[in-house]
mmCIF file of C-alpha atoms in Angstrom:
data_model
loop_
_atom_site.group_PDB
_atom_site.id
_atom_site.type_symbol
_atom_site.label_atom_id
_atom_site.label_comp_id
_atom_site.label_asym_id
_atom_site.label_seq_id
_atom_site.Cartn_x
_atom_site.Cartn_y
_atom_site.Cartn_z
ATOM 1 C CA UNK A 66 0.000 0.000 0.000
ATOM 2 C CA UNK A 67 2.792 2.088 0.987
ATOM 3 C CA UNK A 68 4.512 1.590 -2.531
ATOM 4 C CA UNK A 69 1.480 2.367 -4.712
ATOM 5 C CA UNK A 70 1.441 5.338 -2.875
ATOM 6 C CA UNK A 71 4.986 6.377 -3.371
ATOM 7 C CA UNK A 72 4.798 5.662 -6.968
ATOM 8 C CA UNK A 73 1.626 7.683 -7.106
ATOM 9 C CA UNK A 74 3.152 10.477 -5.520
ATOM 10 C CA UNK A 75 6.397 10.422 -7.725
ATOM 11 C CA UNK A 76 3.995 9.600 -10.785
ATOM 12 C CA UNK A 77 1.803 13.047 -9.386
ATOM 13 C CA UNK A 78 5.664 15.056 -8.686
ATOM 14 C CA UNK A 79 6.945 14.715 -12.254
ATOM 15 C CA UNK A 80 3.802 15.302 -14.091
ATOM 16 C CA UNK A 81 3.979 18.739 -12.344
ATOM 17 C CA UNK A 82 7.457 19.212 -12.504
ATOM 18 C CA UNK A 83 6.695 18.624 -16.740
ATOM 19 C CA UNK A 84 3.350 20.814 -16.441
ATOM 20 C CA UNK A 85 5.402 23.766 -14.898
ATOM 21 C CA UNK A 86 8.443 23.433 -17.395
ATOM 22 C CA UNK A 87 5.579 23.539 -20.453
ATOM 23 C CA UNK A 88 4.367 26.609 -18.987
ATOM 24 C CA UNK A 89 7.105 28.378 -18.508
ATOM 25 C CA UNK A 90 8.080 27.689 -21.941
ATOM 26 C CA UNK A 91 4.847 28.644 -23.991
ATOM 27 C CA UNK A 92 5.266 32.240 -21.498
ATOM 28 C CA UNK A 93 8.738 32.745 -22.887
ATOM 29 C CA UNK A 94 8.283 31.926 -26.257
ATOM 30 C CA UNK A 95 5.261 35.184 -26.129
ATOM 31 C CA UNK A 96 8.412 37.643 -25.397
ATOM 32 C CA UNK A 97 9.937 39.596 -27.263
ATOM 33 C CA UNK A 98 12.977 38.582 -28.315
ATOM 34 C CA UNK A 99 15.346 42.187 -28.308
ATOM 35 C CA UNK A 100 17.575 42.228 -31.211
ATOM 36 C CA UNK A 101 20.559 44.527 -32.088
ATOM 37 C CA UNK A 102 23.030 44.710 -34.450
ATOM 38 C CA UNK A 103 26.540 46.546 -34.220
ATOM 39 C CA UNK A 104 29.558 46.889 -36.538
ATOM 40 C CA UNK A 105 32.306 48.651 -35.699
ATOM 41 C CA UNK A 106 35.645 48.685 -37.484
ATOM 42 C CA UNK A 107 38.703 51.314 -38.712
ATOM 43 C CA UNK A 108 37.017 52.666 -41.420
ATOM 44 C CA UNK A 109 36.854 52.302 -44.954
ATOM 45 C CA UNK A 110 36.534 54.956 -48.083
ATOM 46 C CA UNK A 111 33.384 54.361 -49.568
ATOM 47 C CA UNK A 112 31.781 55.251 -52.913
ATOM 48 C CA UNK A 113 29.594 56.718 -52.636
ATOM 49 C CA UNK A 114 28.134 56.838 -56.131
ATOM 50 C CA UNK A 115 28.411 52.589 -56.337
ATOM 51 C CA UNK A 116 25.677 50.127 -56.342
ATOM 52 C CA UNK A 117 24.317 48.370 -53.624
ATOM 53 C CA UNK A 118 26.011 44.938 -55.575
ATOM 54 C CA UNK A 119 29.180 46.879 -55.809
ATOM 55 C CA UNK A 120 29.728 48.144 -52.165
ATOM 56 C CA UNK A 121 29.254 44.041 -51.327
ATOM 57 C CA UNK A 122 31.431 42.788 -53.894
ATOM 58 C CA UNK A 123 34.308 45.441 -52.526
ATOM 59 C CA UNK A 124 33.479 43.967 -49.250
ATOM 60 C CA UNK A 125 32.279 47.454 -47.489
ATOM 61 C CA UNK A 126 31.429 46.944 -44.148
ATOM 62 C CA UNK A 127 27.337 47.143 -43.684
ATOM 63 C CA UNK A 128 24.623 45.748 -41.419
ATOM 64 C CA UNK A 129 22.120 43.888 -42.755
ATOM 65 C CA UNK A 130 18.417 42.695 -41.667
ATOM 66 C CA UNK A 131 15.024 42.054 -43.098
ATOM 67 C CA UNK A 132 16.089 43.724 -46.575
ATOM 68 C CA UNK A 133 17.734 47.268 -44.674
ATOM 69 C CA UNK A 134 21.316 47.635 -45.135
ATOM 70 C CA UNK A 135 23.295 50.786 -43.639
ATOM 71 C CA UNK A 136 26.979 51.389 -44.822
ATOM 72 C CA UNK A 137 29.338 54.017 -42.674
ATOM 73 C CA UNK A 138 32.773 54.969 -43.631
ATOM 74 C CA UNK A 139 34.549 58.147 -45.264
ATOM 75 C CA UNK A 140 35.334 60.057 -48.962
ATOM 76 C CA UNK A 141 38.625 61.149 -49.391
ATOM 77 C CA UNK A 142 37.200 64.649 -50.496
ATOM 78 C CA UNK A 143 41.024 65.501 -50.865
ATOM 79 C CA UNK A 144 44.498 64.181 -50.179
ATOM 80 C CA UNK A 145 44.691 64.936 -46.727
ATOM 81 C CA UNK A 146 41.216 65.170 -46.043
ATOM 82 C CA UNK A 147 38.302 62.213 -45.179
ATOM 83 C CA UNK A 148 34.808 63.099 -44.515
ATOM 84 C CA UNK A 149 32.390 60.847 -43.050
ATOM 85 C CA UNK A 150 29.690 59.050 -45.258
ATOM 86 C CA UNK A 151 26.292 57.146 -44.014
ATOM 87 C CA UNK A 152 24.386 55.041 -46.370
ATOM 88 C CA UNK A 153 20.825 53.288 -46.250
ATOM 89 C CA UNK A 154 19.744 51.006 -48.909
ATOM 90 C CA UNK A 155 16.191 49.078 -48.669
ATOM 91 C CA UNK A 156 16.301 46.051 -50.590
ATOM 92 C CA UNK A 157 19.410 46.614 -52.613
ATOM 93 C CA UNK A 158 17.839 50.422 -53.712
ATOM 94 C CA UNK A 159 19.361 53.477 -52.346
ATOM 95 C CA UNK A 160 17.176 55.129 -49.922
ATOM 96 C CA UNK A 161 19.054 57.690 -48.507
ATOM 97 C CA UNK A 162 23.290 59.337 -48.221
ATOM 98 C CA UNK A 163 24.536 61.715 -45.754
ATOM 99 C CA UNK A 164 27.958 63.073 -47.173
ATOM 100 C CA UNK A 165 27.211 66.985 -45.189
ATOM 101 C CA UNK A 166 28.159 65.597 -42.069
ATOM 102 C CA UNK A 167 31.349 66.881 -41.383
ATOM 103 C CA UNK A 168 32.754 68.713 -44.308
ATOM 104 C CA UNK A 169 35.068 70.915 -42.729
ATOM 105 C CA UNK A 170 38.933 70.533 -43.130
ATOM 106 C CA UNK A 171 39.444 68.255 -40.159
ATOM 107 C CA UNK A 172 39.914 64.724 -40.989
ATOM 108 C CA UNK A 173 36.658 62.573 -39.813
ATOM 109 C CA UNK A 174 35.629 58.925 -40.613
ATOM 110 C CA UNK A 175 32.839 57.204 -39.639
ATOM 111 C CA UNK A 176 33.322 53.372 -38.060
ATOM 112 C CA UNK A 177 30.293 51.942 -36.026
ATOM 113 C CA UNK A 178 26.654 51.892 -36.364
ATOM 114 C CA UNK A 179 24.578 49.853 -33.341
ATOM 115 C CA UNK A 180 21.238 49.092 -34.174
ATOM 116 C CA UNK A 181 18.347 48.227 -32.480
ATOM 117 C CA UNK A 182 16.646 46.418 -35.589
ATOM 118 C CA UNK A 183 13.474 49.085 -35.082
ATOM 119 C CA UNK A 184 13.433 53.042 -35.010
ATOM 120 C CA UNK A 185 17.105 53.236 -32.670
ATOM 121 C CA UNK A 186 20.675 53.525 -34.030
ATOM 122 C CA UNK A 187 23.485 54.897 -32.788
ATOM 123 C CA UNK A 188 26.886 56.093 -35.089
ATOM 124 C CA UNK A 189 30.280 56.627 -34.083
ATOM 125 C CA UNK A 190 32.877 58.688 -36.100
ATOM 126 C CA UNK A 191 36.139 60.097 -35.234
ATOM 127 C CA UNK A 192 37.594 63.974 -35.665
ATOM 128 C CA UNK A 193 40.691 65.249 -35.436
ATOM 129 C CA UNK A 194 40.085 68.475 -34.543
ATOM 130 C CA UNK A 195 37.684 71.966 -34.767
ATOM 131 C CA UNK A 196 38.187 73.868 -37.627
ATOM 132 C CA UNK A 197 35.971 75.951 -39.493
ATOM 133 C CA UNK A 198 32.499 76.656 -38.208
ATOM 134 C CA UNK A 199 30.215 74.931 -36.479
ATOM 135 C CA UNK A 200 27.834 74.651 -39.162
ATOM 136 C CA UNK A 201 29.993 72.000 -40.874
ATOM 137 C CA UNK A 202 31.221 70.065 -38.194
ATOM 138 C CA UNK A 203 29.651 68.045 -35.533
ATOM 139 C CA UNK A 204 29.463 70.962 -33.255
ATOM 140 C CA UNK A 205 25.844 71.417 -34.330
ATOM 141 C CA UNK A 206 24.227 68.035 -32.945
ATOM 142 C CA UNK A 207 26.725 67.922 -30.058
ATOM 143 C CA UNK A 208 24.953 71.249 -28.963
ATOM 144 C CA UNK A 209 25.377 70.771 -24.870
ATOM 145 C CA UNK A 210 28.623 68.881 -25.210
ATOM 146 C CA UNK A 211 31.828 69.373 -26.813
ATOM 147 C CA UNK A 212 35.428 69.316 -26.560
ATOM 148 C CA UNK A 213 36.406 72.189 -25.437
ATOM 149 C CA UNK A 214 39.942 72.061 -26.846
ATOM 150 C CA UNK A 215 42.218 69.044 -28.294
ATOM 151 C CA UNK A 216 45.809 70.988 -26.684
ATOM 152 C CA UNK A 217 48.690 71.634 -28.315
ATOM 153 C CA UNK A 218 48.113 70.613 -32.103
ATOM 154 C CA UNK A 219 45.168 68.587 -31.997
ATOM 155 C CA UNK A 220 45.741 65.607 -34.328
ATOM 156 C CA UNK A 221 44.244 63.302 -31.178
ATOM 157 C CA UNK A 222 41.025 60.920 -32.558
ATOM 158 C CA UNK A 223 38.662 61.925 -30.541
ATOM 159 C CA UNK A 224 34.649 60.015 -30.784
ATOM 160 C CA UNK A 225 31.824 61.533 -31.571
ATOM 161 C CA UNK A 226 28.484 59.036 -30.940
ATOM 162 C CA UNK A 227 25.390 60.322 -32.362
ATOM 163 C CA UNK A 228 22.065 59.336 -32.381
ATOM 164 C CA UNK A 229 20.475 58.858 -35.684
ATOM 165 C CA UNK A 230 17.153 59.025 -37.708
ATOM 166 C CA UNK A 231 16.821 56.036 -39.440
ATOM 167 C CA UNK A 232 14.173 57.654 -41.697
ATOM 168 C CA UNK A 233 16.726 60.311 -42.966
ATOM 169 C CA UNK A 234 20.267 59.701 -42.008
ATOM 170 C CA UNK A 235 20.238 62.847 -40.075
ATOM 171 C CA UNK A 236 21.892 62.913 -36.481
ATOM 172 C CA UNK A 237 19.204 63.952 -33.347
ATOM 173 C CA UNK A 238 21.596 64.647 -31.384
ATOM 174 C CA UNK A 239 25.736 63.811 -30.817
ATOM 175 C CA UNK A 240 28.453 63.915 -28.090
ATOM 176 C CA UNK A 241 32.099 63.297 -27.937
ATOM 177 C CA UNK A 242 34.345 61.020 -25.966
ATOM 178 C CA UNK A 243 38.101 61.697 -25.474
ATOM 179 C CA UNK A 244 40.970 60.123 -23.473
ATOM 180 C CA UNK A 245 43.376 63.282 -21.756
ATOM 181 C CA UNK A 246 47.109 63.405 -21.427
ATOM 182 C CA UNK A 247 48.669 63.728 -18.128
ATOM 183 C CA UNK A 248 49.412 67.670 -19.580
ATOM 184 C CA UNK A 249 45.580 68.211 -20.679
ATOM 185 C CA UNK A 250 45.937 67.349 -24.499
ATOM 186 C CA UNK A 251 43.303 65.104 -26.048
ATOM 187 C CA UNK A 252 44.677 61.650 -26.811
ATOM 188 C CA UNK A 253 43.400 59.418 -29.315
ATOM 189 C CA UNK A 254 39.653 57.078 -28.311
ATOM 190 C CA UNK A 255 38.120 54.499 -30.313
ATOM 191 C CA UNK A 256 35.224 53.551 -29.532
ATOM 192 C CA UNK A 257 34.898 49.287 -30.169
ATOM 193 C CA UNK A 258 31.397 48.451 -28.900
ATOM 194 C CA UNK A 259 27.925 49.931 -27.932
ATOM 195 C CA UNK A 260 25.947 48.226 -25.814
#
């Protein structure tokens, strides 16, 4: 008597122990699963008057998912002058480029995009230093932070992250991160990762 009811109450135990475990994954499998999508690299010249096939074939760095593809890099506008480039392509077709970033004589590239799959990305590009006006740098999104100065001769990479409209390429709003020398001068930052 004692047995049966052991077995019973074992039998009773794992059928639970299953009925929980089946619950708890049907509830899991009704979330949301969050999904992002970063590339960051060194940066790479981009052309930006090449095809969607093209920019692959050259093996441009891009992300990728559900048909949207954004490129980032840099023109070489001159030969000691870059200037940062964003590209969105739906479906192979060029929806949007932003090539009035930065087009002031300071050397900037762009080199990471994070991407939330949905409405939120983030961009990072480097500069080299302020020169010219603000209306051609990233002064203008960076609007309640910016470097103040680079120091002595600037040259330091400093990062700029900006927040980006995925609709239009155009940055909402952007600050910088630098590293400092011991004597106040800007040293170089990359920025690897966004998380």
């Amino acid at each position: 008597m004692s047995i049966m009811i052991r077995k019973s109450f074992i039998i009773l135990v794992l059928t639970a122990f299953i009925l929980v475990v089946g619950c708890d994954t049907e509830e899991t499998e009704t979330f949301t699963t969050f999904r992002s999508f970063s590339l960051f690299g060194e940066g790479v010249a981009i052309d930006v008057d090449a095809e969607y096939e093209t920019l692959i074939a050259d093996g441009v760095p891009h992300l990728d998912y559900n048909g949207t593809s954004f490129f980032i890099g840099y023109r070489q506008v001159s030969s000691n002058n870059q200037d940062p480039v964003m590209m969105r392509f739906n479906n192979g077709e060029l929806t949007w480029v932003r090539t009035d970033l930065e087009t002031s004589a300071d050397d900037s590239k762009g080199y990471g995009v994070f991407w939330d799959g949905a409405e939120t990305m983030y961009a990072v590009f480097s500069s080299t230093g302020t020169q010219g006006e603000p209306s051609i740098d990233f002064r203008r999104f960076a609007t309640n932070s910016w470097i103040p100065s680079y120091g002595q001769g600037g040259g330091a990479k400093i990062a700029i992250i900006a927040r980006i409209n995925i609709q239009t390429g155009q940055p909402e709003v952007a600050t910088f991160v630098k590293a400092k020398l011991s004597n106040g001068n800007a040293n170089s930052v990359v920025v690897k990762s966004l998380q």
